[in-house]
Amino acid sequence: MSLHSAASAEHLYSLVYTSEALTPFDDDSLRTLLTDSRAANHHAGITGILLYRDGRFVQLLEGPEGSVRSLMRTISDDPRHHRVRVLVDGYPKDRQFSAWTMGYEPISTEPTAPPEGFRDTFTDIEAVDDNDAVLRAARELALWFRVRSDRSR
């Protein structure tokens, strides 16, 4: 089943969620998670992006509604995650990550204090109750990831 045929069977649905890892993931744990997720997502017609920093995940999932909702239930029930919170969900017109079964970027924290007035989008995404602001923050992170990916090619 291709990603496009899966999307045509059901409405395109997307969501952004955050969660905290019960124990921090090291590089090997993240690599295993990504390998397994990419294979399962491809089969289910799901694309998206996963961001990880300091034991926290932010993930955007998109694909057939039934597949995305099923995956979200699996993530919510996964004992490696807690404080799972769906921030934004809906029916976008188009996929944002059509070529990525699961794009990934580790986000390192800066060793020094940020300059005055600095806005940390990753933190904003978890702290804001305004859906429009959360969606804007998720899009900012997605744009950041795309620019970094384009530069590394």
Coordinates of N, CA, C and O in Angstrom, one line a residue:
M1 N 0.9 -1.2 0.0 CA 0.0 0.0 0.0 C 0.9 1.2 0.0 O 1.8 1.4 0.8
S2 N 0.7 2.1 -0.9 CA 1.5 3.4 -1.0 C 0.9 4.4 0.0 O -0.3 4.3 0.4
L3 N 1.7 5.4 0.3 CA 1.2 6.5 1.2 C 0.0 7.2 0.5 O -1.0 7.6 1.2
H4 N 0.0 7.3 -0.8 CA -1.1 8.0 -1.4 C -2.4 7.2 -1.5 O -3.4 7.8 -1.3
S5 N -2.3 5.9 -1.7 CA -3.5 5.1 -1.8 C -4.1 5.0 -0.4 O -5.3 5.0 -0.2
A6 N -3.3 5.0 0.7 CA -3.8 4.9 2.0 C -4.5 6.2 2.4 O -5.5 6.2 3.0
A7 N -3.9 7.3 1.9 CA -4.6 8.6 2.3 C -5.9 8.8 1.5 O -6.8 9.4 2.0
S8 N -6.0 8.2 0.3 CA -7.2 8.4 -0.4 C -8.4 7.5 0.2 O -9.5 7.8 -0.1
A9 N -8.1 6.5 0.9 CA -9.1 5.6 1.5 C -9.8 6.3 2.6 O -11.0 6.0 2.9
E10 N -9.2 7.2 3.3 CA -9.7 7.9 4.5 C -9.3 9.4 4.4 O -8.4 9.7 3.7
H11 N -10.0 10.2 5.1 CA -9.6 11.6 5.2 C -8.2 11.8 5.7 O -7.8 11.1 6.7
L12 N -7.5 12.7 5.2 CA -6.1 13.0 5.7 C -6.4 13.7 7.1 O -7.1 14.6 7.2
Y13 N -5.7 13.2 8.1 CA -5.8 13.6 9.5 C -4.4 13.9 10.0 O -3.5 13.1 9.7
S14 N -4.2 14.9 10.8 CA -2.9 15.1 11.5 C -3.1 15.5 12.9 O -4.2 16.0 13.3
L15 N -2.1 15.2 13.7 CA -2.1 15.7 15.1 C -0.7 16.0 15.5 O 0.3 15.5 14.9
V16 N -0.5 16.8 16.5 CA 0.7 17.1 17.1 C 0.6 16.7 18.6 O -0.4 17.2 19.2
Y17 N 1.5 15.9 19.1 CA 1.4 15.6 20.6 C 2.8 15.8 21.2 O 3.8 15.9 20.5
T18 N 2.8 15.9 22.5 CA 4.0 15.9 23.3 C 3.9 14.8 24.3 O 2.8 14.3 24.7
S19 N 5.1 14.3 24.7 CA 5.1 13.3 25.8 C 6.5 13.4 26.5 O 7.4 14.1 25.9
E20 N 6.6 12.8 27.6 CA 7.8 12.7 28.3 C 8.2 11.3 28.4 O 7.4 10.4 28.7
A21 N 9.5 11.0 28.2 CA 10.0 9.6 28.3 C 10.2 9.3 29.8 O 10.7 10.2 30.6
L22 N 9.8 8.2 30.3 CA 9.9 7.8 31.7 C 11.4 7.7 32.0 O 11.8 8.0 33.1
T23 N 12.2 7.2 31.1 CA 13.7 7.2 31.2 C 14.2 7.8 29.9 O 13.7 7.5 28.8
P24 N 15.2 8.6 30.0 CA 15.7 9.3 28.8 C 16.2 8.2 27.7 O 16.7 7.2 28.1
F25 N 16.0 8.6 26.5 CA 16.4 7.7 25.3 C 17.8 8.1 25.0 O 18.2 9.3 24.8
D26 N 18.7 7.1 24.8 CA 20.1 7.4 24.3 C 20.0 7.2 22.8 O 19.0 6.9 22.2
D27 N 21.1 7.4 22.1 CA 21.2 7.3 20.7 C 20.7 6.0 20.1 O 20.0 5.9 19.2
D28 N 21.2 4.9 20.8 CA 20.8 3.5 20.3 C 19.3 3.3 20.5 O 18.6 2.7 19.6
S29 N 18.7 3.7 21.6 CA 17.3 3.6 21.8 C 16.5 4.4 20.8 O 15.5 3.9 20.3
L30 N 16.9 5.6 20.5 CA 16.2 6.4 19.5 C 16.3 5.8 18.1 O 15.4 5.8 17.4
R31 N 17.5 5.2 17.8 CA 17.7 4.6 16.5 C 16.8 3.4 16.3 O 16.1 3.2 15.3
T32 N 16.6 2.6 17.4 CA 15.7 1.5 17.3 C 14.3 1.9 17.2 O 13.5 1.4 16.4
L33 N 13.9 2.9 18.0 CA 12.5 3.5 17.9 C 12.2 4.0 16.5 O 11.2 3.7 15.9
L34 N 13.2 4.7 15.9 CA 13.0 5.2 14.6 C 12.9 4.1 13.5 O 12.0 4.2 12.6
T35 N 13.8 3.1 13.6 CA 13.7 2.0 12.6 C 12.4 1.3 12.7 O 11.8 1.1 11.6
D36 N 11.9 1.0 13.9 CA 10.6 0.3 14.0 C 9.5 1.2 13.5 O 8.6 0.8 12.9
S37 N 9.5 2.5 13.9 CA 8.4 3.4 13.6 C 8.3 3.7 12.1 O 7.3 3.7 11.5
R38 N 9.5 3.8 11.5 CA 9.5 4.1 10.0 C 8.9 3.0 9.2 O 8.1 3.2 8.3
A39 N 9.2 1.7 9.6 CA 8.6 0.6 8.9 C 7.1 0.5 9.1 O 6.3 0.3 8.2
A40 N 6.7 0.7 10.4 CA 5.2 0.6 10.7 C 4.5 1.8 10.1 O 3.4 1.6 9.5
N41 N 5.1 2.9 10.1 CA 4.4 4.1 9.5 C 4.2 4.0 8.0 O 3.2 4.3 7.4
H42 N 5.3 3.4 7.3 CA 5.2 3.3 5.9 C 4.0 2.3 5.6 O 3.2 2.6 4.7
H43 N 3.9 1.2 6.3 CA 2.8 0.3 6.1 C 1.5 0.9 6.3 O 0.5 0.6 5.6
A44 N 1.4 1.8 7.3 CA 0.1 2.4 7.7 C -0.2 3.6 6.9 O -1.3 4.2 7.0
G45 N 0.7 4.1 6.0 CA 0.5 5.3 5.3 C 0.6 6.6 6.1 O 0.0 7.6 5.8
I46 N 1.4 6.5 7.1 CA 1.6 7.7 8.1 C 3.0 8.3 7.7 O 4.0 7.6 7.6
T47 N 3.0 9.6 7.7 CA 4.2 10.4 7.6 C 4.3 11.4 8.8 O 3.3 11.5 9.5
G48 N 5.4 12.0 9.0 CA 5.5 12.9 10.1 C 6.9 13.3 10.5 O 7.9 13.0 9.7
I49 N 7.1 13.9 11.6 CA 8.3 14.3 12.2 C 8.3 14.0 13.7 O 7.3 14.2 14.3
L50 N 9.5 13.6 14.2 CA 9.7 13.4 15.6 C 10.8 14.3 16.1 O 11.9 14.3 15.5
L51 N 10.6 15.1 17.1 CA 11.6 15.9 17.7 C 11.8 15.4 19.1 O 10.8 15.1 19.8
Y52 N 13.1 15.3 19.6 CA 13.4 14.8 20.9 C 14.4 15.8 21.6 O 15.4 16.1 20.9
R53 N 14.1 16.2 22.8 CA 15.1 17.0 23.6 C 14.9 16.7 25.0 O 13.7 16.8 25.5
D54 N 15.9 16.5 25.8 CA 15.9 16.4 27.2 C 14.8 15.5 27.7 O 14.1 15.9 28.7
G55 N 14.6 14.3 27.1 CA 13.5 13.4 27.6 C 12.1 13.8 27.2 O 11.2 13.2 27.6
R56 N 12.0 14.8 26.3 CA 10.6 15.2 25.8 C 10.5 14.9 24.3 O 11.5 15.2 23.6
F57 N 9.4 14.5 23.9 CA 9.1 14.3 22.5 C 8.0 15.3 22.1 O 7.1 15.6 22.8
V58 N 8.2 15.7 20.8 CA 7.1 16.5 20.1 C 7.0 15.7 18.8 O 8.0 15.5 18.1
Q59 N 5.8 15.3 18.4 CA 5.7 14.6 17.2 C 4.5 15.1 16.4 O 3.4 15.3 17.0
L60 N 4.6 15.2 15.1 CA 3.5 15.5 14.2 C 3.3 14.2 13.4 O 4.3 13.7 12.8
L61 N 2.1 13.7 13.4 CA 1.7 12.5 12.6 C 0.6 13.0 11.6 O -0.3 13.7 12.0
E62 N 0.7 12.4 10.4 CA -0.3 12.7 9.4 C -0.5 11.4 8.6 O 0.4 10.7 8.3
G63 N -1.8 11.2 8.2 CA -2.1 10.1 7.4 C -3.6 9.8 7.4 O -4.4 10.6 7.9
P64 N -4.0 8.6 7.1 CA -5.4 8.2 7.2 C -5.9 8.3 8.6 O -5.1 7.9 9.5
E65 N -7.0 8.9 8.8 CA -7.5 9.1 10.2 C -7.5 7.9 11.1 O -7.0 8.0 12.2
G66 N -8.0 6.8 10.6 CA -8.0 5.6 11.4 C -6.6 5.1 11.8 O -6.3 4.7 13.0
S67 N -5.6 5.2 10.9 CA -4.2 4.8 11.2 C -3.6 5.7 12.2 O -2.9 5.3 13.1
V68 N -3.8 7.1 12.0 CA -3.2 8.0 13.0 C -3.8 7.9 14.4 O -3.1 7.8 15.4
R69 N -5.1 7.7 14.4 CA -5.7 7.5 15.8 C -5.3 6.2 16.4 O -5.1 6.2 17.6
S70 N -5.1 5.2 15.7 CA -4.7 3.9 16.2 C -3.2 4.0 16.7 O -2.9 3.6 17.8
L71 N -2.4 4.7 16.0 CA -1.0 4.9 16.4 C -1.0 5.8 17.7 O -0.2 5.5 18.6
M72 N -1.8 6.8 17.8 CA -1.9 7.6 18.9 C -2.3 6.8 20.2 O -1.7 7.0 21.3
R73 N -3.2 5.9 20.0 CA -3.6 5.0 21.1 C -2.4 4.2 21.6 O -2.2 4.0 22.8
T74 N -1.7 3.7 20.6 CA -0.5 2.8 20.9 C 0.5 3.7 21.7 O 1.1 3.2 22.7
I75 N 0.8 4.9 21.2 CA 1.7 5.8 21.9 C 1.3 6.1 23.3 O 2.0 6.0 24.3
S76 N 0.0 6.4 23.5 CA -0.6 6.7 24.8 C -0.5 5.5 25.7 O -0.3 5.7 27.0
D77 N -0.6 4.3 25.2 CA -0.5 3.1 26.1 C 1.0 2.6 26.3 O 1.2 1.7 27.1
D78 N 1.9 3.2 25.6 CA 3.3 2.8 25.6 C 3.9 3.2 27.0 O 3.9 4.3 27.3
P79 N 4.4 2.2 27.7 CA 4.9 2.5 29.1 C 6.2 3.3 29.1 O 6.6 3.8 30.2
R80 N 6.8 3.6 27.9 CA 8.0 4.4 27.9 C 7.6 5.9 27.9 O 8.4 6.8 28.1
H81 N 6.3 6.2 27.7 CA 5.8 7.6 27.6 C 4.9 7.9 28.8 O 4.2 7.0 29.3
H82 N 5.0 9.1 29.3 CA 3.9 9.6 30.2 C 3.7 11.0 29.9 O 4.4 11.7 29.1
R83 N 2.6 11.5 30.5 CA 2.2 12.9 30.2 C 2.0 13.1 28.7 O 2.4 14.2 28.2
V84 N 1.3 12.2 28.0 CA 1.0 12.3 26.6 C -0.1 13.3 26.5 O -1.1 13.2 27.1
R85 N 0.1 14.3 25.6 CA -0.9 15.3 25.4 C -1.0 15.7 24.0 O -0.1 16.1 23.3
V86 N -2.2 15.5 23.4 CA -2.5 15.9 22.0 C -2.7 17.5 22.1 O -3.6 17.9 22.8
L87 N -1.9 18.2 21.3 CA -2.0 19.6 21.3 C -2.9 20.2 20.2 O -3.6 21.1 20.5
V88 N -2.8 19.6 19.0 CA -3.5 20.1 17.9 C -3.9 18.9 17.1 O -3.1 18.0 16.9
D89 N -5.1 18.8 16.6 CA -5.5 17.8 15.6 C -6.5 18.4 14.6 O -7.1 19.4 14.9
G90 N -6.5 17.8 13.4 CA -7.5 18.3 12.4 C -7.3 17.6 11.1 O -6.6 16.6 11.0
Y91 N -7.9 18.2 10.1 CA -7.9 17.7 8.7 C -7.2 18.7 7.8 O -7.9 19.5 7.2
P92 N -5.9 18.5 7.6 CA -5.2 19.4 6.7 C -5.5 19.1 5.3 O -5.9 18.0 4.9
K93 N -5.3 20.1 4.4 CA -5.6 19.9 3.0 C -4.5 19.0 2.4 O -4.8 18.1 1.5
D94 N -3.3 19.2 2.8 CA -2.1 18.4 2.2 C -1.2 18.0 3.3 O -1.2 18.5 4.4
R95 N -0.4 16.9 3.0 CA 0.6 16.5 3.9 C 1.7 17.5 4.0 O 2.1 18.1 3.0
Q96 N 2.3 17.7 5.2 CA 3.5 18.5 5.3 C 4.8 17.7 5.2 O 5.8 18.3 4.8
F97 N 4.7 16.4 5.3 CA 5.9 15.6 5.3 C 5.7 14.3 4.4 O 6.0 13.2 4.8
S98 N 5.3 14.6 3.2 CA 4.9 13.5 2.3 C 6.0 12.5 2.0 O 5.8 11.3 1.7
A99 N 7.3 13.0 2.1 CA 8.4 12.1 1.8 C 9.0 11.4 3.0 O 9.9 10.6 2.8
W100 N 8.5 11.7 4.2 CA 9.2 11.2 5.4 C 8.2 10.3 6.2 O 7.2 10.8 6.7
T101 N 8.5 9.0 6.3 CA 7.7 8.1 7.1 C 8.0 8.5 8.6 O 7.1 8.3 9.4
M102 N 9.1 9.1 8.9 CA 9.3 9.7 10.2 C 10.6 10.5 10.1 O 11.7 9.9 10.3
G103 N 10.5 11.8 9.8 CA 11.7 12.6 9.9 C 12.1 12.7 11.4 O 11.3 12.6 12.3
Y104 N 13.4 12.9 11.6 CA 13.9 13.0 13.0 C 15.0 14.0 13.1 O 15.9 14.0 12.3
E105 N 15.0 14.7 14.2 CA 16.1 15.6 14.6 C 16.3 15.6 16.1 O 15.3 16.0 16.8
P106 N 17.5 15.2 16.6 CA 17.7 15.5 18.0 C 17.9 17.0 18.2 O 18.6 17.6 17.4
I107 N 17.4 17.5 19.3 CA 17.6 18.9 19.5 C 18.4 19.1 20.8 O 18.0 18.6 21.9
S108 N 19.6 19.6 20.6 CA 20.5 19.7 21.8 C 20.2 21.1 22.5 O 19.7 22.0 21.8
T109 N 20.4 21.1 23.8 CA 20.2 22.3 24.5 C 21.5 23.1 24.5 O 22.6 22.5 24.5
E110 N 21.4 24.4 24.5 CA 22.6 25.2 24.6 C 23.2 25.2 26.0 O 22.5 25.3 27.0
P111 N 24.5 25.2 26.0 CA 25.2 25.1 27.3 C 25.1 26.5 28.1 O 25.3 26.5 29.3
T112 N 24.9 27.6 27.3 CA 24.8 28.9 28.0 C 23.4 29.4 28.0 O 22.5 28.9 27.2
A113 N 23.1 30.4 28.8 CA 21.8 30.9 28.9 C 21.4 31.6 27.6 O 22.3 32.3 27.0
P114 N 20.2 31.5 27.1 CA 19.8 32.2 25.9 C 19.8 33.7 26.1 O 19.7 34.2 27.2
P115 N 19.9 34.5 25.0 CA 19.9 35.9 25.1 C 18.5 36.4 25.6 O 17.5 35.7 25.4
E116 N 18.5 37.6 26.2 CA 17.2 38.2 26.6 C 16.2 38.3 25.5 O 16.6 38.6 24.4
G117 N 15.0 37.9 25.8 CA 13.9 37.9 24.8 C 13.9 36.7 23.9 O 13.0 36.6 23.0
F118 N 14.8 35.7 24.1 CA 14.8 34.5 23.3 C 13.5 33.7 23.6 O 13.1 33.5 24.7
R119 N 12.9 33.2 22.5 CA 11.7 32.4 22.6 C 12.0 31.0 22.2 O 12.5 30.7 21.1
D120 N 11.8 30.0 23.1 CA 12.1 28.6 22.9 C 10.8 27.9 22.3 O 9.9 27.6 23.1
T121 N 10.8 27.7 21.0 CA 9.6 27.2 20.4 C 9.2 25.8 21.0 O 8.1 25.5 21.2
F122 N 10.2 25.0 21.2 CA 10.0 23.7 21.8 C 9.3 23.7 23.1 O 8.3 23.0 23.4
T123 N 9.7 24.7 24.0 CA 9.0 24.8 25.2 C 7.6 25.5 25.0 O 6.6 25.1 25.7
D124 N 7.5 26.4 24.1 CA 6.2 27.1 23.8 C 5.2 26.1 23.5 O 4.0 26.2 23.8
I125 N 5.6 25.1 22.7 CA 4.6 24.1 22.2 C 3.9 23.3 23.4 O 2.8 22.9 23.2
E126 N 4.6 23.2 24.5 CA 4.1 22.5 25.6 C 3.4 23.4 26.6 O 2.5 23.0 27.3
A127 N 3.7 24.6 26.6 CA 3.2 25.5 27.7 C 2.0 26.3 27.3 O 1.3 26.9 28.1
V128 N 1.7 26.3 26.0 CA 0.6 27.2 25.5 C -0.7 26.4 25.5 O -0.7 25.3 25.0
D129 N -1.8 27.0 25.9 CA -3.1 26.4 25.8 C -3.9 26.9 24.6 O -5.0 26.4 24.3
D130 N -3.4 27.8 23.8 CA -4.0 28.4 22.6 C -3.6 27.5 21.4 O -2.5 27.5 21.0
N131 N -4.6 26.9 20.8 CA -4.4 26.0 19.7 C -3.7 26.6 18.5 O -2.8 26.1 17.9
D132 N -4.0 27.9 18.2 CA -3.4 28.6 17.1 C -1.9 28.8 17.4 O -1.1 28.6 16.5
A133 N -1.6 29.1 18.6 CA -0.2 29.4 19.0 C 0.6 28.1 19.0 O 1.7 28.0 18.5
V134 N 0.0 27.0 19.4 CA 0.6 25.7 19.4 C 0.9 25.2 18.0 O 2.0 24.8 17.6
L135 N -0.1 25.4 17.1 CA 0.0 25.0 15.7 C 1.1 25.9 15.1 O 2.0 25.3 14.3
R136 N 1.2 27.1 15.4 CA 2.3 28.0 14.8 C 3.6 27.5 15.3 O 4.6 27.4 14.5
A137 N 3.7 27.2 16.6 CA 5.0 26.7 17.1 C 5.4 25.4 16.5 O 6.6 25.1 16.1
A138 N 4.4 24.5 16.2 CA 4.7 23.2 15.6 C 5.2 23.4 14.2 O 6.1 22.8 13.7
R139 N 4.6 24.4 13.5 CA 5.0 24.7 12.1 C 6.4 25.3 12.1 O 7.2 25.0 11.2
E140 N 6.7 26.1 13.1 CA 8.1 26.7 13.2 C 9.1 25.6 13.4 O 10.2 25.6 12.7
L141 N 8.8 24.6 14.2 CA 9.7 23.5 14.4 C 9.9 22.7 13.1 O 11.0 22.2 12.7
A142 N 8.8 22.5 12.4 CA 8.8 21.7 11.2 C 9.7 22.5 10.1 O 10.5 21.8 9.4
L143 N 9.5 23.8 10.0 CA 10.3 24.6 9.1 C 11.8 24.5 9.5 O 12.6 24.3 8.6
W144 N 12.1 24.6 10.7 CA 13.5 24.5 11.2 C 14.1 23.1 10.8 O 15.2 23.1 10.3
F145 N 13.3 22.1 10.9 CA 13.8 20.7 10.6 C 14.0 20.6 9.1 O 15.0 20.1 8.6
R146 N 13.1 21.1 8.3 CA 13.2 21.1 6.8 C 14.5 21.8 6.4 O 15.2 21.3 5.5
V147 N 14.7 23.0 6.9 CA 15.9 23.8 6.5 C 17.1 23.1 6.9 O 18.1 23.0 6.1
R148 N 17.2 22.5 8.1 CA 18.4 21.7 8.5 C 18.6 20.5 7.6 O 19.7 20.2 7.2
S149 N 17.5 19.8 7.2 CA 17.6 18.6 6.4 C 18.1 19.0 5.0 O 18.9 18.3 4.4
D150 N 17.6 20.1 4.4 CA 18.0 20.6 3.1 C 19.5 20.9 3.1 O 20.2 20.6 2.1
R151 N 20.0 21.5 4.2 CA 21.4 21.9 4.2 C 22.3 20.7 4.3 O 23.5 20.7 3.9
S152 N 21.9 19.6 4.9 CA 22.7 18.4 5.1 C 22.8 17.5 3.9 O 23.5 16.6 3.9
R153 N 22.0 17.8 2.9 CA 22.0 16.9 1.7 C 23.2 17.3 0.8 O 23.7 18.3 0.7

